[in-house]
Each structure stands twice: as structure tokens, then as C-alpha cells.
C-alpha positions as protocol buffer text, in pm:
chain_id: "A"
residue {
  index: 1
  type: UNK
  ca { x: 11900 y: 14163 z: 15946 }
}
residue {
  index: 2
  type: UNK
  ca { x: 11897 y: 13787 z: 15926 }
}
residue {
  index: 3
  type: UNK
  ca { x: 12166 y: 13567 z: 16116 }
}
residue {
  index: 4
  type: UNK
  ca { x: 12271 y: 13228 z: 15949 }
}
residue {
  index: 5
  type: UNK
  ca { x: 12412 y: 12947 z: 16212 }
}
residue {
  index: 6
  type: UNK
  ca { x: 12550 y: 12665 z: 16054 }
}
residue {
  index: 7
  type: UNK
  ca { x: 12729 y: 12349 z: 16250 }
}
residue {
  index: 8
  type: UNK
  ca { x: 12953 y: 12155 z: 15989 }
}
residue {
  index: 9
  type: UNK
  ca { x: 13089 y: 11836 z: 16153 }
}
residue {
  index: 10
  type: UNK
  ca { x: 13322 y: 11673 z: 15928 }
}
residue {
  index: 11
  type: UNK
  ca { x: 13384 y: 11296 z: 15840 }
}
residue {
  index: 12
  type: UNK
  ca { x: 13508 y: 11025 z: 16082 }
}
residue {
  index: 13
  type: UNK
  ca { x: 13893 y: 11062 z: 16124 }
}
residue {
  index: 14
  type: UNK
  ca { x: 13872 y: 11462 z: 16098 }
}
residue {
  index: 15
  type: UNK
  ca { x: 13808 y: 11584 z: 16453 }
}
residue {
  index: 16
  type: UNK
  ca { x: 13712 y: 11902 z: 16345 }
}
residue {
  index: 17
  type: UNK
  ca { x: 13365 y: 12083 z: 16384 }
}
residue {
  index: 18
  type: UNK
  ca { x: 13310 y: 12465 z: 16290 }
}
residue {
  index: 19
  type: UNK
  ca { x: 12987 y: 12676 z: 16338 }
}
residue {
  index: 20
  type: UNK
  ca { x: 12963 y: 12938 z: 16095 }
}
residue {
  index: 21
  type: UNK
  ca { x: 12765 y: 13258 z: 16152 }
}
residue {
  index: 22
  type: UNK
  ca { x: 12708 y: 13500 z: 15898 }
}
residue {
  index: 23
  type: UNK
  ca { x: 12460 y: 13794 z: 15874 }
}
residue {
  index: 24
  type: UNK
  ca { x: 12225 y: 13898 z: 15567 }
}
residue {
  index: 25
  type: UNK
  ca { x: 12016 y: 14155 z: 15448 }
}
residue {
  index: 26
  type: UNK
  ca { x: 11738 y: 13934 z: 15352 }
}
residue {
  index: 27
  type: UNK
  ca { x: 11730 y: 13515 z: 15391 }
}
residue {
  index: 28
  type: UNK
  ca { x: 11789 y: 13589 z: 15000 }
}
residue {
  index: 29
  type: UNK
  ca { x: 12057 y: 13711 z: 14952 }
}
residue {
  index: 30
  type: UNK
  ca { x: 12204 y: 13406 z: 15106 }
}
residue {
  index: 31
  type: UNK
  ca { x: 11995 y: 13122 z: 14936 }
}
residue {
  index: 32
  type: UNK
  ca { x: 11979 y: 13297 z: 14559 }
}
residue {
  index: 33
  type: UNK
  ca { x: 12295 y: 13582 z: 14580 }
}
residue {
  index: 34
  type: UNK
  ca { x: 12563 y: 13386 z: 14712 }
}
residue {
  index: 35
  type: UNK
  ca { x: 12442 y: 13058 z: 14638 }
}
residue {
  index: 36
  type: UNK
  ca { x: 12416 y: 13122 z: 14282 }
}
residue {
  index: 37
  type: UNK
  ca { x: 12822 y: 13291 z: 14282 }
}
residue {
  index: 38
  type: UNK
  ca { x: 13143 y: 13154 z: 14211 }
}
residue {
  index: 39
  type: UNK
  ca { x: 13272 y: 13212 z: 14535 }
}
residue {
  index: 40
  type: UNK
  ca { x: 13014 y: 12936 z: 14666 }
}
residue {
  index: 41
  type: UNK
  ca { x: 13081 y: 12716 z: 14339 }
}
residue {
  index: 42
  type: UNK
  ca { x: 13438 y: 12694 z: 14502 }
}
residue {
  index: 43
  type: UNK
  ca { x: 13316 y: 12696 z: 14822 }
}
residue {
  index: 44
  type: UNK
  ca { x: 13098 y: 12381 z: 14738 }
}
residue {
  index: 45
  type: UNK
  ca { x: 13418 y: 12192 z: 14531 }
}
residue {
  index: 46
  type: UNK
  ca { x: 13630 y: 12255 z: 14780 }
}
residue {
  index: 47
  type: UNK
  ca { x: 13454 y: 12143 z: 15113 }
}
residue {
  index: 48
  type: UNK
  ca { x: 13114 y: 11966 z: 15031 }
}
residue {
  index: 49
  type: UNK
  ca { x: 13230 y: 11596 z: 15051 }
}
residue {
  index: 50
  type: UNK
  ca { x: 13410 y: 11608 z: 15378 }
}
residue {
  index: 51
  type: UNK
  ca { x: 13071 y: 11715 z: 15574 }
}
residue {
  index: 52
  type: UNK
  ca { x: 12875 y: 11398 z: 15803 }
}
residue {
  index: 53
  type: UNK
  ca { x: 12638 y: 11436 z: 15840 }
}
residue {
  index: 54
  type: UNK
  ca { x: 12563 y: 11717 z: 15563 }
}
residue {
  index: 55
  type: UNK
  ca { x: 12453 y: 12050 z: 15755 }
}
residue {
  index: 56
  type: UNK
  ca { x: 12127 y: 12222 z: 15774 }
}
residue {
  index: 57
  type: UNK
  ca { x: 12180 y: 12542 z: 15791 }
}
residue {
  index: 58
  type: UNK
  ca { x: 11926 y: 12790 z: 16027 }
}
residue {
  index: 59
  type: UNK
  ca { x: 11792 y: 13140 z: 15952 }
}
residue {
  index: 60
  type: UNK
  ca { x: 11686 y: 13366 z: 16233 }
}
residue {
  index: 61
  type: UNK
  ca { x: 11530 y: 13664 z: 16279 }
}
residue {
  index: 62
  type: UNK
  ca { x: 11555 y: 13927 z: 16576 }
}
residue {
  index: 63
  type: UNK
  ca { x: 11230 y: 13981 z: 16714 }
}
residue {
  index: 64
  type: UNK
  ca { x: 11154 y: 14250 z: 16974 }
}
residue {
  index: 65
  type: UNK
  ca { x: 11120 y: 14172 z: 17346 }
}
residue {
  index: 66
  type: UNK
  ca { x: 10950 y: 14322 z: 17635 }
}
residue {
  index: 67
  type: UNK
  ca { x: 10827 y: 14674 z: 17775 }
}
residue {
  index: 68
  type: UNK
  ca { x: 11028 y: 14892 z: 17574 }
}
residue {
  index: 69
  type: UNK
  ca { x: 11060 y: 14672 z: 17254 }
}
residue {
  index: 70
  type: UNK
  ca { x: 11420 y: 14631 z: 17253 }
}
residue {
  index: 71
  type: UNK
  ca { x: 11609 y: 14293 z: 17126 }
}
């Protein structure tokens, strides 16, 4: 499972800020699936030029900790 953690800060004069979180199979399905759909198409008209700075979005991983290898 792969968590995506996004801050979107919007323009000067919007005092809004959001972090998204969203979870994937694979960092794939994110990048090429929805990416490539029309749901992100609208997603992308819709909200793209209101982000400053534009966001860099994060992929993570859960890795196994300690003795008994739980997360």
C-alpha cells in the first residue's frame, strides 16, 4: 500500500491550504492510472492555476519496525 501526502497552498488572497492523502496499490496507479483519466483532466482544469507555489506531491511506503516486525 502506498500513501500519497500532498500540501496545496493556494494563491495570495485565498487563505486556504488543504493536505490531501490518498492511498494506492502501487505509486502507479497514481502517476499513470489516474493521471492519465478524465477525472484528473477535470481535476487539473478546474484547480491547477490557483496553486503557489505548485505542489510536490510525496509517496511513502510502510516499512516494518522493531522486534516483532510490525508497522
Amino acid at each position: 500500500m502506498i500513501l500519497e501526502a500532498v500540501m496545496l497552498q493556494v494563491k495570495p488572497g485565498m487563505d486556504e491550504a488543504f493536505i490531501e492523502r490518498f492511498k494506492w496499490e502501487t505509486v502507479e496507479d497514481h502517476t499513470v492510472g489516474f493521471r492519465g483519466s478524465e477525472p484528473y483532466a477535470e481535476w487539473k482544469k478546474l484547480l491547477h492555476d490557483h496553486y503557489d507555489p505548485f505542489p510536490t506531491v510525496e509517496h511513502y511506503v510502510s516499512v516494518p519496525i522493531g522486534e516483532g516486525g510490525s508497522e
